Amino acid sequence: MERRLYNALVLNGYCVQTQVKCGPYRIDLVIGKLAIECDGKASHSFPSQKAHDRKKDAYLRKQGYKVVRISGNSIVNRMPQVLKRVKTRLN
């Protein structure tokens, strides 16, 4: 899922870093100060994981990142909309 989004972003001209360490966390994909988290349904639907994600997002925002979470379903089925969302968040 991450690889699919990474490839699409690179093909659209973005300079993307993968698995960027930020404090106690790793960010799936980074473009400038945009942190992109790819969320698979299986591991991100549990309440404990959602709480962890909120804590991580808050930490990343404090470090100056804009955070966008993208579902695996969106990456697989709606890539044009995902790319538009990333472009919007970068502006």
XYZ file of C-alpha atoms in Angstrom:
91
model
C 0.000 0.000 0.000
C 2.748 2.473 0.979
C 4.817 1.406 -2.022
C 1.868 1.968 -4.364
C 1.337 5.501 -3.048
C 5.078 6.212 -3.053
C 5.333 5.182 -6.712
C 2.321 7.303 -7.703
C 3.720 10.344 -5.896
C 7.173 9.970 -7.475
C 5.599 9.528 -10.929
C 3.796 12.831 -10.306
C 7.059 14.636 -9.606
C 7.163 14.641 -5.802
C 10.355 14.078 -3.826
C 9.225 11.528 -1.239
C 11.081 10.190 1.776
C 10.031 6.899 3.349
C 10.000 5.745 6.968
C 11.257 9.054 8.365
C 12.094 8.939 12.062
C 10.529 11.674 14.185
C 11.048 11.292 17.911
C 9.595 7.953 18.993
C 7.695 7.528 15.708
C 8.271 6.689 12.060
C 6.345 8.514 9.357
C 5.305 6.359 6.397
C 5.909 8.997 3.704
C 7.146 12.587 3.908
C 7.053 15.378 1.339
C 8.609 18.516 2.807
C 6.674 19.039 6.052
C 3.712 16.875 5.014
C 3.529 13.584 6.910
C 1.495 10.965 5.047
C 0.274 7.988 7.035
C -1.098 5.004 5.134
C -3.755 3.234 7.183
C -4.762 -0.330 6.489
C -8.209 -1.268 7.767
C -7.017 -4.346 9.653
C -4.541 -2.582 11.925
C -6.101 0.879 12.175
C -9.680 0.013 13.091
C -9.103 -0.980 16.717
C -9.780 1.680 19.398
C -6.284 1.252 20.844
C -4.690 1.856 17.445
C -6.905 4.880 16.799
C -5.795 6.348 20.143
C -2.150 5.697 19.200
C -2.707 7.384 15.830
C -4.209 10.486 17.490
C -1.227 10.703 19.869
C 1.219 10.300 16.982
C -0.589 12.932 14.891
C -0.524 15.429 17.767
C 3.210 14.832 18.265
C 3.948 15.275 14.552
C 1.943 18.516 14.434
C 3.975 19.848 17.371
C 7.083 19.098 15.311
C 5.751 21.285 12.490
C 4.249 18.640 10.215
C 0.889 18.729 8.496
C -0.535 15.224 8.855
C -2.728 13.429 6.374
C -4.024 9.897 6.886
C -4.990 7.939 3.813
C -6.836 4.646 3.922
C -5.565 1.622 2.064
C -8.911 1.431 0.299
C -8.441 4.961 -1.049
C -4.914 4.162 -2.225
C -6.126 1.073 -4.063
C -9.412 2.390 -5.456
C -9.192 6.201 -5.629
C -5.619 7.176 -6.434
C -6.529 10.319 -8.455
C -8.448 11.704 -5.464
C -5.586 10.760 -3.120
C -3.088 12.631 -5.300
C -5.383 15.664 -5.398
C -5.690 15.572 -1.599
C -1.900 15.455 -1.195
C -1.474 18.362 -3.627
C -4.083 20.401 -1.708
C -2.398 19.735 1.637
C 0.981 20.806 0.253
C -0.384 24.237 -0.714
